[in-house]
Short mmCIF file of the C-alpha atoms (twelve columns), coordinates in Angstrom:
data_MODEL
# 
_entry.id   MODEL 
# 
loop_
_atom_site.group_PDB 
_atom_site.id 
_atom_site.type_symbol 
_atom_site.label_atom_id 
_atom_site.label_alt_id 
_atom_site.label_comp_id 
_atom_site.label_asym_id 
_atom_site.label_seq_id 
_atom_site.Cartn_x 
_atom_site.Cartn_y 
_atom_site.Cartn_z 
_atom_site.pdbx_PDB_model_num 
ATOM 1   C CA . UNK A 1   -92.284  125.184 129.062 1 
ATOM 2   C CA . UNK A 2   -95.423  123.223 129.904 1 
ATOM 3   C CA . UNK A 3   -96.181  121.659 133.313 1 
ATOM 4   C CA . UNK A 4   -96.371  117.859 133.437 1 
ATOM 5   C CA . UNK A 5   -99.863  116.689 132.400 1 
ATOM 6   C CA . UNK A 6   -102.464 114.850 134.420 1 
ATOM 7   C CA . UNK A 7   -101.543 111.276 133.421 1 
ATOM 8   C CA . UNK A 8   -104.915 109.569 133.460 1 
ATOM 9   C CA . UNK A 9   -106.738 111.548 130.686 1 
ATOM 10  C CA . UNK A 10  -103.587 111.698 128.581 1 
ATOM 11  C CA . UNK A 11  -103.106 107.926 128.820 1 
ATOM 12  C CA . UNK A 12  -106.723 107.286 127.809 1 
ATOM 13  C CA . UNK A 13  -106.509 109.699 124.849 1 
ATOM 14  C CA . UNK A 14  -103.212 108.180 123.707 1 
ATOM 15  C CA . UNK A 15  -104.503 104.594 123.960 1 
ATOM 16  C CA . UNK A 16  -107.633 105.468 121.947 1 
ATOM 17  C CA . UNK A 17  -105.481 107.141 119.243 1 
ATOM 18  C CA . UNK A 18  -103.307 104.042 118.909 1 
ATOM 19  C CA . UNK A 19  -106.319 101.741 118.749 1 
ATOM 20  C CA . UNK A 20  -107.679 103.889 115.925 1 
ATOM 21  C CA . UNK A 21  -104.349 103.642 114.042 1 
ATOM 22  C CA . UNK A 22  -104.416 99.851  114.526 1 
ATOM 23  C CA . UNK A 23  -107.788 99.674  112.792 1 
ATOM 24  C CA . UNK A 24  -106.732 101.619 109.682 1 
ATOM 25  C CA . UNK A 25  -107.450 99.525  106.524 1 
ATOM 26  C CA . UNK A 26  -104.533 97.834  104.776 1 
ATOM 27  C CA . UNK A 27  -105.475 99.643  101.560 1 
ATOM 28  C CA . UNK A 28  -104.525 103.016 103.103 1 
ATOM 29  C CA . UNK A 29  -100.855 102.031 103.654 1 
ATOM 30  C CA . UNK A 30  -98.030  102.176 101.121 1 
ATOM 31  C CA . UNK A 31  -95.002  99.954  101.551 1 
ATOM 32  C CA . UNK A 32  -91.790  101.857 102.457 1 
ATOM 33  C CA . UNK A 33  -89.251  99.122  103.266 1 
ATOM 34  C CA . UNK A 34  -89.119  95.353  103.625 1 
ATOM 35  C CA . UNK A 35  -86.427  93.234  105.265 1 
ATOM 36  C CA . UNK A 36  -86.295  89.672  106.628 1 
ATOM 37  C CA . UNK A 37  -87.115  91.052  110.104 1 
ATOM 38  C CA . UNK A 38  -89.912  93.536  109.386 1 
ATOM 39  C CA . UNK A 39  -92.122  95.326  106.844 1 
ATOM 40  C CA . UNK A 40  -92.636  99.084  107.081 1 
ATOM 41  C CA . UNK A 41  -95.538  101.007 105.541 1 
ATOM 42  C CA . UNK A 42  -96.427  104.678 105.621 1 
ATOM 43  C CA . UNK A 43  -99.389  107.020 105.105 1 
ATOM 44  C CA . UNK A 44  -99.720  110.808 105.498 1 
ATOM 45  C CA . UNK A 45  -99.963  111.781 109.176 1 
ATOM 46  C CA . UNK A 46  -103.010 113.561 110.490 1 
ATOM 47  C CA . UNK A 47  -100.836 115.257 113.127 1 
ATOM 48  C CA . UNK A 48  -98.168  117.004 111.044 1 
ATOM 49  C CA . UNK A 49  -96.873  117.327 107.455 1 
ATOM 50  C CA . UNK A 50  -94.824  114.101 107.545 1 
ATOM 51  C CA . UNK A 51  -95.828  110.442 107.619 1 
ATOM 52  C CA . UNK A 52  -97.320  107.958 110.046 1 
ATOM 53  C CA . UNK A 53  -95.237  104.771 109.803 1 
ATOM 54  C CA . UNK A 54  -96.421  101.229 110.508 1 
ATOM 55  C CA . UNK A 55  -93.876  98.488  111.177 1 
ATOM 56  C CA . UNK A 56  -94.654  94.816  111.721 1 
ATOM 57  C CA . UNK A 57  -92.694  91.660  112.284 1 
ATOM 58  C CA . UNK A 58  -92.739  88.384  114.190 1 
ATOM 59  C CA . UNK A 59  -90.363  88.259  117.192 1 
ATOM 60  C CA . UNK A 60  -89.342  84.920  118.694 1 
ATOM 61  C CA . UNK A 61  -90.111  85.620  122.352 1 
ATOM 62  C CA . UNK A 62  -92.981  86.037  124.796 1 
ATOM 63  C CA . UNK A 63  -94.910  89.320  124.879 1 
ATOM 64  C CA . UNK A 64  -93.939  90.561  128.357 1 
ATOM 65  C CA . UNK A 65  -90.202  90.128  127.745 1 
ATOM 66  C CA . UNK A 66  -90.403  91.994  124.396 1 
ATOM 67  C CA . UNK A 67  -92.288  94.928  125.837 1 
ATOM 68  C CA . UNK A 68  -89.934  95.133  128.805 1 
ATOM 69  C CA . UNK A 69  -87.141  95.670  126.242 1 
ATOM 70  C CA . UNK A 70  -89.093  98.386  124.418 1 
ATOM 71  C CA . UNK A 71  -90.602  100.534 127.147 1 
ATOM 72  C CA . UNK A 72  -88.590  102.932 129.336 1 
ATOM 73  C CA . UNK A 73  -86.362  100.945 131.647 1 
ATOM 74  C CA . UNK A 74  -82.987  99.289  132.113 1 
ATOM 75  C CA . UNK A 75  -82.990  97.175  128.869 1 
ATOM 76  C CA . UNK A 76  -83.712  99.813  126.186 1 
ATOM 77  C CA . UNK A 77  -80.450  101.771 126.359 1 
ATOM 78  C CA . UNK A 78  -78.433  98.525  126.186 1 
ATOM 79  C CA . UNK A 79  -79.674  97.399  122.759 1 
ATOM 80  C CA . UNK A 80  -81.262  100.310 120.878 1 
ATOM 81  C CA . UNK A 81  -78.412  101.558 118.644 1 
ATOM 82  C CA . UNK A 82  -80.123  104.903 118.005 1 
ATOM 83  C CA . UNK A 83  -80.642  105.884 121.678 1 
ATOM 84  C CA . UNK A 84  -77.652  107.453 123.437 1 
ATOM 85  C CA . UNK A 85  -79.076  108.501 126.851 1 
ATOM 86  C CA . UNK A 86  -82.331  107.915 128.748 1 
ATOM 87  C CA . UNK A 87  -83.538  109.350 132.061 1 
ATOM 88  C CA . UNK A 88  -86.886  108.802 133.790 1 
ATOM 89  C CA . UNK A 89  -87.996  112.360 134.684 1 
ATOM 90  C CA . UNK A 90  -91.178  111.430 136.602 1 
ATOM 91  C CA . UNK A 91  -92.907  108.093 137.469 1 
ATOM 92  C CA . UNK A 92  -96.634  108.321 137.942 1 
ATOM 93  C CA . UNK A 93  -97.170  104.574 138.558 1 
ATOM 94  C CA . UNK A 94  -95.434  101.383 137.500 1 
ATOM 95  C CA . UNK A 95  -96.711  101.525 133.884 1 
ATOM 96  C CA . UNK A 96  -96.701  105.312 133.349 1 
ATOM 97  C CA . UNK A 97  -93.814  107.785 133.318 1 
ATOM 98  C CA . UNK A 98  -92.130  110.782 131.625 1 
ATOM 99  C CA . UNK A 99  -88.731  110.132 130.115 1 
ATOM 100 C CA . UNK A 100 -86.043  112.309 128.463 1 
ATOM 101 C CA . UNK A 101 -83.796  110.621 125.929 1 
ATOM 102 C CA . UNK A 102 -81.323  111.523 123.153 1 
ATOM 103 C CA . UNK A 103 -80.629  109.895 119.795 1 
ATOM 104 C CA . UNK A 104 -77.492  109.668 117.736 1 
ATOM 105 C CA . UNK A 105 -76.912  111.562 114.499 1 
ATOM 106 C CA . UNK A 106 -78.105  109.739 111.355 1 
ATOM 107 C CA . UNK A 107 -77.267  109.637 107.655 1 
ATOM 108 C CA . UNK A 108 -73.670  110.723 108.103 1 
ATOM 109 C CA . UNK A 109 -74.956  113.398 110.528 1 
ATOM 110 C CA . UNK A 110 -77.224  115.067 107.988 1 
ATOM 111 C CA . UNK A 111 -79.667  114.482 110.826 1 
ATOM 112 C CA . UNK A 112 -77.983  115.850 113.941 1 
ATOM 113 C CA . UNK A 113 -78.483  114.322 117.451 1 
ATOM 114 C CA . UNK A 114 -82.063  114.817 118.754 1 
ATOM 115 C CA . UNK A 115 -83.543  115.067 122.196 1 
ATOM 116 C CA . UNK A 116 -87.101  114.052 123.178 1 
ATOM 117 C CA . UNK A 117 -89.240  114.274 126.310 1 
ATOM 118 C CA . UNK A 118 -91.993  111.671 126.108 1 
ATOM 119 C CA . UNK A 119 -94.958  110.592 128.194 1 
ATOM 120 C CA . UNK A 120 -94.999  106.748 128.185 1 
ATOM 121 C CA . UNK A 121 -97.837  104.413 129.085 1 
ATOM 122 C CA . UNK A 122 -98.084  100.616 128.953 1 
ATOM 123 C CA . UNK A 123 -101.372 98.697  129.245 1 
ATOM 124 C CA . UNK A 124 -102.951 95.392  128.358 1 
ATOM 125 C CA . UNK A 125 -104.255 94.790  124.813 1 
ATOM 126 C CA . UNK A 126 -106.108 91.553  123.916 1 
ATOM 127 C CA . UNK A 127 -103.726 88.773  125.075 1 
ATOM 128 C CA . UNK A 128 -100.740 91.016  124.999 1 
ATOM 129 C CA . UNK A 129 -99.625  94.567  125.667 1 
ATOM 130 C CA . UNK A 130 -99.605  98.062  124.208 1 
ATOM 131 C CA . UNK A 131 -96.765  100.443 125.061 1 
ATOM 132 C CA . UNK A 132 -97.423  103.941 123.738 1 
ATOM 133 C CA . UNK A 133 -96.075  107.449 124.017 1 
ATOM 134 C CA . UNK A 134 -96.274  111.094 122.985 1 
ATOM 135 C CA . UNK A 135 -93.838  113.980 123.332 1 
ATOM 136 C CA . UNK A 136 -94.317  116.814 125.787 1 
ATOM 137 C CA . UNK A 137 -93.044  120.425 125.584 1 
ATOM 138 C CA . UNK A 138 -91.223  120.140 128.918 1 
ATOM 139 C CA . UNK A 139 -87.859  121.128 130.251 1 
ATOM 140 C CA . UNK A 140 -84.952  123.032 128.733 1 
ATOM 141 C CA . UNK A 141 -83.330  121.658 125.561 1 
ATOM 142 C CA . UNK A 142 -79.821  120.352 126.109 1 
ATOM 143 C CA . UNK A 143 -76.972  122.224 124.291 1 
ATOM 144 C CA . UNK A 144 -75.980  120.761 120.927 1 
ATOM 145 C CA . UNK A 145 -79.314  118.938 120.533 1 
ATOM 146 C CA . UNK A 146 -82.412  119.715 118.444 1 
ATOM 147 C CA . UNK A 147 -85.656  118.944 120.301 1 
ATOM 148 C CA . UNK A 148 -87.695  116.476 118.291 1 
ATOM 149 C CA . UNK A 149 -91.392  115.682 118.785 1 
ATOM 150 C CA . UNK A 150 -93.085  112.259 118.746 1 
ATOM 151 C CA . UNK A 151 -96.720  112.547 117.777 1 
ATOM 152 C CA . UNK A 152 -98.833  109.616 119.231 1 
ATOM 153 C CA . UNK A 153 -96.869  106.429 118.708 1 
ATOM 154 C CA . UNK A 154 -96.814  102.934 120.181 1 
ATOM 155 C CA . UNK A 155 -96.158  99.213  119.960 1 
ATOM 156 C CA . UNK A 156 -98.755  96.433  120.039 1 
ATOM 157 C CA . UNK A 157 -97.309  93.088  121.054 1 
ATOM 158 C CA . UNK A 158 -99.540  89.961  121.023 1 
ATOM 159 C CA . UNK A 159 -98.710  86.262  121.124 1 
ATOM 160 C CA . UNK A 160 -99.183  84.282  117.876 1 
ATOM 161 C CA . UNK A 161 -102.203 82.031  118.340 1 
ATOM 162 C CA . UNK A 162 -100.485 78.789  117.185 1 
ATOM 163 C CA . UNK A 163 -97.043  79.709  118.531 1 
ATOM 164 C CA . UNK A 164 -97.469  81.497  121.922 1 
ATOM 165 C CA . UNK A 165 -93.674  81.649  122.391 1 
ATOM 166 C CA . UNK A 166 -93.585  83.963  119.359 1 
ATOM 167 C CA . UNK A 167 -95.156  87.399  119.227 1 
ATOM 168 C CA . UNK A 168 -96.484  89.745  116.516 1 
ATOM 169 C CA . UNK A 169 -94.988  93.210  117.139 1 
ATOM 170 C CA . UNK A 170 -96.681  96.116  115.346 1 
ATOM 171 C CA . UNK A 171 -95.489  99.686  115.772 1 
ATOM 172 C CA . UNK A 172 -96.928  103.088 114.780 1 
ATOM 173 C CA . UNK A 173 -94.415  105.908 114.691 1 
ATOM 174 C CA . UNK A 174 -94.665  109.514 113.571 1 
ATOM 175 C CA . UNK A 175 -91.642  111.522 114.612 1 
ATOM 176 C CA . UNK A 176 -91.235  115.155 113.738 1 
ATOM 177 C CA . UNK A 177 -87.475  115.577 113.713 1 
ATOM 178 C CA . UNK A 178 -87.626  119.399 113.342 1 
ATOM 179 C CA . UNK A 179 -84.718  121.502 112.304 1 
ATOM 180 C CA . UNK A 180 -83.869  122.296 108.693 1 
ATOM 181 C CA . UNK A 181 -84.055  118.865 107.023 1 
ATOM 182 C CA . UNK A 182 -84.909  117.679 103.559 1 
ATOM 183 C CA . UNK A 183 -88.063  115.544 103.812 1 
ATOM 184 C CA . UNK A 184 -86.448  112.787 101.676 1 
ATOM 185 C CA . UNK A 185 -83.663  112.385 104.220 1 
ATOM 186 C CA . UNK A 186 -86.234  112.060 107.025 1 
ATOM 187 C CA . UNK A 187 -88.201  109.449 105.108 1 
ATOM 188 C CA . UNK A 188 -85.081  107.393 104.357 1 
ATOM 189 C CA . UNK A 189 -83.964  107.546 107.927 1 
ATOM 190 C CA . UNK A 190 -87.350  106.592 109.411 1 
ATOM 191 C CA . UNK A 191 -87.856  103.481 107.274 1 
ATOM 192 C CA . UNK A 192 -84.360  102.152 107.943 1 
ATOM 193 C CA . UNK A 193 -84.504  103.109 111.636 1 
ATOM 194 C CA . UNK A 194 -87.648  100.968 112.039 1 
ATOM 195 C CA . UNK A 195 -86.254  97.846  110.323 1 
ATOM 196 C CA . UNK A 196 -83.012  98.225  112.327 1 
ATOM 197 C CA . UNK A 197 -85.154  98.434  115.509 1 
ATOM 198 C CA . UNK A 198 -86.466  94.945  114.830 1 
ATOM 199 C CA . UNK A 199 -83.050  93.405  114.060 1 
ATOM 200 C CA . UNK A 200 -81.433  95.055  117.088 1 
ATOM 201 C CA . UNK A 201 -84.323  93.950  119.325 1 
ATOM 202 C CA . UNK A 202 -84.101  90.325  118.098 1 
ATOM 203 C CA . UNK A 203 -80.366  90.184  118.794 1 
ATOM 204 C CA . UNK A 204 -80.876  91.626  122.302 1 
ATOM 205 C CA . UNK A 205 -83.616  89.055  123.122 1 
ATOM 206 C CA . UNK A 206 -81.339  86.185  122.048 1 
ATOM 207 C CA . UNK A 207 -78.381  87.315  124.146 1 
# 
């Protein structure tokens, strides 16, 4: 079990990694799934043997309200259908914390419930916000859960230039689910999870 990290250098490193992902050329991505709410692409991850996923869609709301629904806090558990519990383990400052959360089983429970402990950091980006995170090897794993690991991930949210009441939400996710899983099941679950994330978020923002 690791100790909690010094937040400042970890936050800087994480932010720089996400900015690098955000500058990857379109030609490097391959489309994985498309719905009316979002498009999902993927490319091989540099961090592990799976994929880095990119998701993008327009959300009809202002940037701050969207990010408040995504980052750790009171809203996320209410609307995210995959998340079953969430606890803030440590708060470093208002925009920086460590959270422990669990997710429901997926694909008729081929993918059993997972637990994650993530460092989360939210900062300004252009005219909007970036909320990013990475898993930590911290704490004991709860019984009946497999400990998953999120390699650097995050959400860029910026207002549309001509429609400032709408925002472009772009996510980068690379989750190592761990456990004995066929890669095809993981790939199917990740693409559909990301498109569902957008539709669930949009419903929550309208309510």
